[in-house]
mmCIF file of C-alpha atoms in Angstrom:
data_model
loop_
_atom_site.group_PDB
_atom_site.id
_atom_site.type_symbol
_atom_site.label_atom_id
_atom_site.label_comp_id
_atom_site.label_asym_id
_atom_site.label_seq_id
_atom_site.Cartn_x
_atom_site.Cartn_y
_atom_site.Cartn_z
ATOM 1 C CA MET A 1 106.866 89.436 126.913
ATOM 2 C CA LYS A 2 106.167 88.822 123.225
ATOM 3 C CA LEU A 3 106.609 91.133 120.271
ATOM 4 C CA THR A 4 103.038 90.451 119.170
ATOM 5 C CA ASN A 5 101.740 91.881 122.453
ATOM 6 C CA LEU A 6 103.950 94.952 122.152
ATOM 7 C CA ARG A 7 102.899 95.528 118.551
ATOM 8 C CA ALA A 8 99.255 95.310 119.596
ATOM 9 C CA LEU A 9 99.814 98.004 122.226
ATOM 10 C CA VAL A 10 101.701 100.260 119.810
ATOM 11 C CA ALA A 11 98.984 99.942 117.175
ATOM 12 C CA ALA A 12 96.200 100.632 119.691
ATOM 13 C CA ILE A 13 97.898 103.774 121.003
ATOM 14 C CA GLU A 14 98.771 105.104 117.563
ATOM 15 C CA GLU A 15 95.351 104.378 116.074
ATOM 16 C CA GLY A 16 93.386 105.403 119.164
ATOM 17 C CA SER A 17 90.960 102.583 118.428
ATOM 18 C CA LEU A 18 91.055 98.835 119.052
ATOM 19 C CA ARG A 19 89.102 98.170 115.877
ATOM 20 C CA ALA A 20 91.476 100.268 113.749
ATOM 21 C CA ALA A 21 94.491 98.701 115.460
ATOM 22 C CA GLY A 22 93.175 95.211 114.735
ATOM 23 C CA LYS A 23 92.608 96.110 111.100
ATOM 24 C CA ARG A 24 96.146 97.501 110.873
ATOM 25 C CA LEU A 25 97.645 94.283 112.233
ATOM 26 C CA GLY A 26 95.278 91.968 110.389
ATOM 27 C CA VAL A 27 93.628 90.517 113.502
ATOM 28 C CA SER A 28 90.140 90.741 114.979
ATOM 29 C CA GLN A 29 89.310 93.262 117.681
ATOM 30 C CA PRO A 30 88.793 90.524 120.326
ATOM 31 C CA ALA A 31 92.171 88.985 119.444
ATOM 32 C CA LEU A 32 93.898 92.355 119.748
ATOM 33 C CA THR A 33 92.168 93.072 123.052
ATOM 34 C CA LYS A 34 93.365 89.699 124.343
ATOM 35 C CA LEU A 35 96.984 90.526 123.415
ATOM 36 C CA ILE A 36 96.840 93.796 125.324
ATOM 37 C CA ARG A 37 95.157 92.189 128.341
ATOM 38 C CA GLU A 38 97.937 89.568 128.444
ATOM 39 C CA LEU A 39 100.511 92.350 128.541
ATOM 40 C CA GLU A 40 98.626 94.170 131.296
ATOM 41 C CA ARG A 41 98.443 90.984 133.392
ATOM 42 C CA GLU A 42 102.160 90.390 132.933
ATOM 43 C CA LEU A 43 102.953 93.944 134.053
ATOM 44 C CA ALA A 44 100.194 94.024 136.693
ATOM 45 C CA THR A 45 99.040 97.441 135.539
ATOM 46 C CA THR A 46 96.571 99.181 133.224
ATOM 47 C CA LEU A 47 98.026 100.330 129.907
ATOM 48 C CA LEU A 48 94.894 101.524 128.092
ATOM 49 C CA VAL A 49 91.619 103.102 129.149
ATOM 50 C CA ARG A 50 88.519 103.765 127.088
ATOM 51 C CA SER A 51 87.650 107.282 125.958
ATOM 52 C CA THR A 52 84.712 108.837 124.129
ATOM 53 C CA THR A 53 86.522 108.322 120.831
ATOM 54 C CA GLY A 54 88.233 104.970 121.453
ATOM 55 C CA VAL A 55 91.174 104.235 123.726
ATOM 56 C CA VAL A 56 94.010 106.294 125.203
ATOM 57 C CA ALA A 57 97.193 105.257 126.941
ATOM 58 C CA THR A 58 97.722 105.620 130.665
ATOM 59 C CA ALA A 59 101.020 107.019 131.957
ATOM 60 C CA GLN A 60 102.231 103.437 132.311
ATOM 61 C CA GLY A 61 101.033 102.717 128.788
ATOM 62 C CA MET A 62 103.028 105.616 127.369
ATOM 63 C CA VAL A 63 106.180 104.376 129.103
ATOM 64 C CA MET A 64 105.714 100.934 127.584
ATOM 65 C CA TYR A 65 104.813 102.475 124.216
ATOM 66 C CA GLY A 66 108.075 104.433 124.043
ATOM 67 C CA ARG A 67 110.128 101.359 124.931
ATOM 68 C CA ALA A 68 108.195 99.138 122.537
ATOM 69 C CA VAL A 69 108.684 101.515 119.598
ATOM 70 C CA ALA A 70 112.414 101.750 120.346
ATOM 71 C CA ALA A 71 112.725 97.966 120.707
ATOM 72 C CA GLU A 72 110.923 97.315 117.435
ATOM 73 C CA ARG A 73 113.133 99.859 115.675
ATOM 74 C CA GLU A 74 116.307 98.298 117.093
ATOM 75 C CA LEU A 75 115.217 94.805 116.074
ATOM 76 C CA ALA A 76 114.385 95.949 112.548
ATOM 77 C CA GLN A 77 117.799 97.576 112.286
ATOM 78 C CA ALA A 78 119.456 94.402 113.576
ATOM 79 C CA VAL A 79 117.734 92.318 110.902
ATOM 80 C CA GLU A 80 118.768 94.844 108.263
ATOM 81 C CA GLN A 81 122.362 94.903 109.506
ATOM 82 C CA ILE A 82 122.620 91.101 109.503
ATOM 83 C CA ARG A 83 121.325 90.941 105.933
ATOM 84 C CA GLN A 84 123.836 93.565 104.854
ATOM 85 C CA LEU A 85 126.677 91.710 106.580
ATOM 86 C CA ASP A 86 125.601 88.653 104.602
ATOM 87 C CA GLY A 87 126.073 90.683 101.427
ATOM 88 C CA HIS A 88 122.459 91.666 100.787
ATOM 89 C CA MET A 89 122.736 95.456 100.485
ATOM 90 C CA THR A 90 119.074 96.298 100.891
ATOM 91 C CA GLY A 91 117.082 98.287 103.425
ATOM 92 C CA ALA A 92 116.812 101.970 104.273
ATOM 93 C CA LEU A 93 119.170 104.712 105.409
ATOM 94 C CA THR A 94 117.821 107.833 107.122
ATOM 95 C CA ILE A 95 119.852 111.047 107.055
ATOM 96 C CA GLY A 96 119.157 114.260 108.984
ATOM 97 C CA ALA A 97 120.989 117.186 107.378
ATOM 98 C CA VAL A 98 121.317 120.967 107.610
ATOM 99 C CA PRO A 99 120.320 122.933 104.473
ATOM 100 C CA LEU A 100 123.897 123.458 103.275
ATOM 101 C CA ALA A 101 124.554 119.726 103.309
ATOM 102 C CA VAL A 102 121.274 119.085 101.489
ATOM 103 C CA MET A 103 122.249 121.661 98.881
ATOM 104 C CA LEU A 104 125.922 120.832 98.343
ATOM 105 C CA LEU A 105 126.928 117.435 99.691
ATOM 106 C CA VAL A 106 123.833 115.274 99.576
ATOM 107 C CA PRO A 107 123.105 115.421 95.801
ATOM 108 C CA GLU A 108 126.577 114.184 94.802
ATOM 109 C CA THR A 109 126.559 111.599 97.589
ATOM 110 C CA LEU A 110 123.147 110.344 96.503
ATOM 111 C CA ARG A 111 124.355 110.041 92.922
ATOM 112 C CA THR A 112 127.456 107.978 93.688
ATOM 113 C CA PHE A 113 126.020 105.981 96.593
ATOM 114 C CA GLY A 114 122.779 105.310 94.728
ATOM 115 C CA SER A 115 124.704 103.979 91.751
ATOM 116 C CA ALA A 116 126.813 101.704 93.945
ATOM 117 C CA PHE A 117 123.959 100.489 96.178
ATOM 118 C CA PRO A 118 120.638 100.740 94.323
ATOM 119 C CA GLY A 119 118.953 98.434 96.846
ATOM 120 C CA ILE A 120 119.293 100.964 99.688
ATOM 121 C CA GLN A 121 116.405 103.410 100.025
ATOM 122 C CA LEU A 122 117.642 106.824 101.178
ATOM 123 C CA ARG A 123 115.455 109.096 103.308
ATOM 124 C CA ILE A 124 116.681 112.673 103.685
ATOM 125 C CA SER A 125 115.162 115.126 106.179
ATOM 126 C CA GLU A 126 116.282 118.741 106.400
ATOM 127 C CA GLU A 127 116.982 120.061 109.902
ATOM 128 C CA LEU A 128 118.211 123.494 110.933
ATOM 129 C CA TYR A 129 120.969 123.908 113.517
ATOM 130 C CA ILE A 130 121.631 120.507 115.098
ATOM 131 C CA ALA A 131 118.108 119.566 116.187
ATOM 132 C CA GLN A 132 118.511 116.264 114.400
ATOM 133 C CA LEU A 133 120.784 115.096 117.248
ATOM 134 C CA THR A 134 117.637 114.360 119.231
ATOM 135 C CA ARG A 135 116.501 112.056 116.445
ATOM 136 C CA LEU A 136 119.965 110.510 116.262
ATOM 137 C CA ARG A 137 119.881 109.746 119.990
ATOM 138 C CA LYS A 138 116.508 108.030 119.552
ATOM 139 C CA GLY A 139 117.766 106.024 116.595
ATOM 140 C CA GLU A 140 115.338 107.731 114.211
ATOM 141 C CA VAL A 141 118.186 108.742 111.883
ATOM 142 C CA ASP A 142 121.358 106.843 111.042
ATOM 143 C CA ILE A 143 123.560 109.871 110.312
ATOM 144 C CA ALA A 144 123.263 113.530 111.301
ATOM 145 C CA LEU A 145 124.955 116.167 109.144
ATOM 146 C CA GLY A 146 125.482 119.558 110.749
ATOM 147 C CA PRO A 147 127.809 121.864 112.669
ATOM 148 C CA LEU A 148 129.157 120.434 115.900
ATOM 149 C CA PRO A 149 127.425 122.227 118.811
ATOM 150 C CA PRO A 150 129.871 123.400 121.500
ATOM 151 C CA GLU A 151 127.678 122.028 124.289
ATOM 152 C CA LEU A 152 127.822 118.469 122.931
ATOM 153 C CA PRO A 153 129.329 116.110 125.556
ATOM 154 C CA PRO A 154 132.619 114.671 124.274
ATOM 155 C CA GLY A 155 132.377 111.049 123.267
ATOM 156 C CA GLU A 156 128.584 110.977 122.920
ATOM 157 C CA PHE A 157 128.809 110.527 119.150
ATOM 158 C CA VAL A 158 131.382 109.503 116.592
ATOM 159 C CA VAL A 159 132.224 112.772 114.818
ATOM 160 C CA GLU A 160 133.834 113.007 111.377
ATOM 161 C CA THR A 161 134.756 116.410 109.909
ATOM 162 C CA LEU A 162 133.537 117.041 106.365
ATOM 163 C CA MET A 163 133.999 120.703 105.367
ATOM 164 C CA PRO A 164 133.987 124.308 106.662
ATOM 165 C CA ILE A 165 130.802 126.407 106.632
ATOM 166 C CA THR A 166 130.700 130.207 106.449
ATOM 167 C CA MET A 167 127.498 131.770 107.836
ATOM 168 C CA VAL A 168 126.689 135.329 106.727
ATOM 169 C CA PRO A 169 123.993 137.767 107.946
ATOM 170 C CA VAL A 170 121.266 138.635 105.445
ATOM 171 C CA VAL A 171 118.335 141.068 105.287
ATOM 172 C CA ARG A 172 115.583 141.904 102.825
ATOM 173 C CA LYS A 173 116.964 143.396 99.626
ATOM 174 C CA GLY A 174 117.210 147.165 99.953
ATOM 175 C CA ASP A 175 116.842 147.162 103.748
ATOM 176 C CA PRO A 176 118.906 149.978 105.371
ATOM 177 C CA LEU A 177 120.375 147.383 107.754
ATOM 178 C CA ALA A 178 122.322 146.029 104.781
ATOM 179 C CA GLN A 179 124.690 148.975 105.335
ATOM 180 C CA ALA A 180 125.479 147.947 108.940
ATOM 181 C CA GLY A 181 129.216 147.848 109.579
ATOM 182 C CA SER A 182 129.340 145.826 112.780
ATOM 183 C CA LEU A 183 127.306 143.541 115.000
ATOM 184 C CA ARG A 184 126.626 146.446 117.367
ATOM 185 C CA ASP A 185 124.624 148.082 114.579
ATOM 186 C CA LEU A 186 122.425 144.982 114.507
ATOM 187 C CA ALA A 187 122.161 144.378 118.250
ATOM 188 C CA LEU A 188 118.629 145.782 118.561
ATOM 189 C CA ALA A 189 117.261 144.341 115.342
ATOM 190 C CA PRO A 190 115.069 141.232 115.594
ATOM 191 C CA TRP A 191 116.825 138.088 114.366
ATOM 192 C CA VAL A 192 115.572 134.767 113.122
ATOM 193 C CA TYR A 193 116.625 132.016 115.516
ATOM 194 C CA THR A 194 116.932 128.468 114.269
ATOM 195 C CA GLY A 195 115.898 125.708 116.620
ATOM 196 C CA ALA A 196 113.404 125.088 119.379
ATOM 197 C CA SER A 197 114.154 128.200 121.476
ATOM 198 C CA SER A 198 116.045 131.490 121.512
ATOM 199 C CA ASP A 199 118.506 129.967 123.981
ATOM 200 C CA SER A 200 120.380 128.437 121.065
ATOM 201 C CA GLY A 201 121.054 129.141 117.429
ATOM 202 C CA TYR A 202 123.606 130.685 115.138
ATOM 203 C CA ALA A 203 122.690 134.312 115.925
ATOM 204 C CA LYS A 204 123.336 133.818 119.634
ATOM 205 C CA THR A 205 126.614 132.044 118.854
ATOM 206 C CA LEU A 206 127.816 134.851 116.559
ATOM 207 C CA PHE A 207 127.120 137.649 119.050
ATOM 208 C CA GLU A 208 128.535 135.833 122.057
ATOM 209 C CA LEU A 209 131.674 134.977 120.092
ATOM 210 C CA HIS A 210 132.397 138.722 120.010
ATOM 211 C CA GLY A 211 131.445 139.385 123.624
ATOM 212 C CA LEU A 212 127.980 140.760 122.884
ATOM 213 C CA ALA A 213 124.597 139.857 124.293
ATOM 214 C CA ALA A 214 122.374 137.793 122.044
ATOM 215 C CA PRO A 215 120.026 139.943 119.915
ATOM 216 C CA PRO A 216 116.241 139.787 120.318
ATOM 217 C CA ALA A 217 114.476 136.861 118.688
ATOM 218 C CA GLY A 218 112.013 138.036 116.077
ATOM 219 C CA ALA A 219 111.040 134.515 115.072
ATOM 220 C CA LEU A 220 111.895 130.870 115.700
ATOM 221 C CA VAL A 221 112.009 128.604 112.661
ATOM 222 C CA ASN A 222 113.055 125.081 111.819
ATOM 223 C CA SER A 223 113.096 125.208 108.026
ATOM 224 C CA THR A 224 115.055 126.986 105.337
ATOM 225 C CA LEU A 225 111.867 128.140 103.615
ATOM 226 C CA GLY A 226 110.602 129.650 106.865
ATOM 227 C CA LEU A 227 113.849 131.525 107.456
ATOM 228 C CA LEU A 228 114.005 132.828 103.883
ATOM 229 C CA SER A 229 110.357 133.910 103.932
ATOM 230 C CA ILE A 230 110.680 135.839 107.191
ATOM 231 C CA VAL A 231 113.916 137.582 106.218
ATOM 232 C CA ALA A 232 112.629 138.395 102.718
ATOM 233 C CA SER A 233 109.529 139.978 104.276
ATOM 234 C CA GLY A 234 111.778 142.558 105.925
ATOM 235 C CA LYS A 235 110.958 141.685 109.510
ATOM 236 C CA CYS A 236 114.234 140.131 110.678
ATOM 237 C CA VAL A 237 117.938 139.598 110.166
ATOM 238 C CA GLY A 238 119.001 136.011 109.533
ATOM 239 C CA LEU A 239 122.098 133.899 109.078
ATOM 240 C CA LEU A 240 122.556 131.723 106.016
ATOM 241 C CA PRO A 241 125.402 129.624 104.658
ATOM 242 C CA GLN A 242 127.356 131.795 102.222
ATOM 243 C CA GLN A 243 126.720 129.403 99.339
ATOM 244 C CA ILE A 244 122.953 129.662 99.856
ATOM 245 C CA ALA A 245 122.979 133.454 100.362
ATOM 246 C CA ALA A 246 124.950 133.851 97.114
ATOM 247 C CA HIS A 247 122.589 131.650 95.093
ATOM 248 C CA PRO A 248 120.962 133.605 92.215
ATOM 249 C CA ILE A 249 117.481 132.907 93.562
ATOM 250 C CA ALA A 250 118.389 134.201 97.043
ATOM 251 C CA THR A 251 120.106 137.351 95.749
ATOM 252 C CA GLN A 252 116.843 138.450 94.118
ATOM 253 C CA TYR A 253 115.341 138.940 97.568
ATOM 254 C CA LEU A 254 118.218 139.236 100.041
ATOM 255 C CA ASP A 255 121.286 141.386 100.681
ATOM 256 C CA THR A 256 124.326 140.039 102.507
ATOM 257 C CA ILE A 257 125.713 142.285 105.261
ATOM 258 C CA GLN A 258 129.490 142.781 105.304
ATOM 259 C CA LEU A 259 130.503 143.053 108.969
ATOM 260 C CA ALA A 260 133.820 144.160 110.452
ATOM 261 C CA GLU A 261 133.721 141.081 112.682
ATOM 262 C CA GLY A 262 133.476 138.842 109.647
ATOM 263 C CA PRO A 263 131.160 135.848 109.193
ATOM 264 C CA LEU A 264 130.480 132.996 111.580
ATOM 265 C CA ARG A 265 132.746 130.075 110.707
ATOM 266 C CA LEU A 266 131.586 126.574 111.535
ATOM 267 C CA THR A 267 132.569 123.052 110.559
ATOM 268 C CA LEU A 268 130.153 120.637 108.934
ATOM 269 C CA CYS A 269 130.411 117.200 110.526
ATOM 270 C CA ALA A 270 128.853 113.777 110.152
ATOM 271 C CA LEU A 271 127.728 112.225 113.428
ATOM 272 C CA THR A 272 126.786 108.642 114.229
ATOM 273 C CA ARG A 273 125.945 106.883 117.477
ATOM 274 C CA THR A 274 128.677 105.261 119.553
ATOM 275 C CA ASP A 275 126.405 102.735 121.264
ATOM 276 C CA VAL A 276 125.454 100.740 118.175
ATOM 277 C CA HIS A 277 127.279 98.733 115.541
ATOM 278 C CA LEU A 278 126.997 100.657 112.300
ATOM 279 C CA LYS A 279 125.277 99.022 109.388
ATOM 280 C CA PRO A 280 127.566 98.442 106.399
ATOM 281 C CA SER A 281 125.366 100.855 104.433
ATOM 282 C CA VAL A 282 126.171 103.622 106.944
ATOM 283 C CA ARG A 283 129.906 103.068 106.584
ATOM 284 C CA HIS A 284 129.634 103.099 102.791
ATOM 285 C CA PHE A 285 127.517 106.274 102.841
ATOM 286 C CA MET A 286 130.111 107.984 105.048
ATOM 287 C CA ALA A 287 132.829 107.119 102.529
ATOM 288 C CA HIS A 288 130.767 108.647 99.725
ATOM 289 C CA LEU A 289 130.136 111.753 101.869
ATOM 290 C CA HIS A 290 133.861 112.295 102.374
ATOM 291 C CA ARG A 291 134.430 111.858 98.645
ATOM 292 C CA ALA A 292 131.776 114.477 97.832
ATOM 293 C CA ALA A 293 133.267 116.915 100.385
ATOM 294 C CA HIS A 294 136.732 116.395 98.893
ATOM 295 C CA HIS A 295 135.479 117.093 95.366
ATOM 296 C CA LEU A 296 133.658 120.215 96.582
ATOM 297 C CA ALA A 297 136.821 121.503 98.265
ATOM 298 C CA GLN A 298 138.758 120.972 95.035
ATOM 299 C CA ASP A 299 136.123 122.871 93.030
ATOM 300 C CA ASP A 300 136.198 125.798 95.506
ATOM 301 C CA SER A 301 139.982 126.047 95.220
ATOM 302 C CA LEU A 302 139.876 126.408 91.415
#
């Protein structure tokens, strides 16, 4: 099984057209068709079928597509790692981070790491809760920055503690719910849940920590802007990192609720995979992350 055949299949599925796939790979349509037919003969199955708009993958084709994409990604990372081990600090580093990390830790880390390793391209994607773990498992990100979820199987990832996070409830500025004294006063209010479903998220964690049922989900979001917009509209209660809730821009539109139970306290961690050898650039970035967290802790203590 050759990489050229796998790349032909990946291109055909992603483009939905043999002609477009051939153009993408710089080969003729007949040559690309031949590569895919060779792969089908080797596997003794059909991977693509024609549609009214081009081609679509069969179930077998989608299985091979997923494996081919993962294999190509792993090989590219291996080449990058070998070059870095040889002293050529080039390539890319992909980071998935929660908003607080993007706001506080990432800028300083980018400044110092970027100065030390200008040949490394950094890609930062913001993720709420710990949804980026799915991308970490797939190898789509090199490092995930977020609170450690309690349901995470021990030993699945290498976990390094960076700093504490304090999550506070917020509502639209002037909302009567801002005067709530306890979680029970907010139990019937709709909350913004962060993540893919209302079965997880900070709101559920906060209520269950104090022996209360999770509040109703007024909205599900996966972006800071979405959460801020919904809460500022007056429809829901939300949870934000204290540093973000106290930002001058946020305080124009939001009130922080002071609860008897106190805020939700979490720990920001950096997670990497255990089943791969880390690229030198990952290890260096982790060192710069710890340095930024240390400086932030010193500033907060002043």
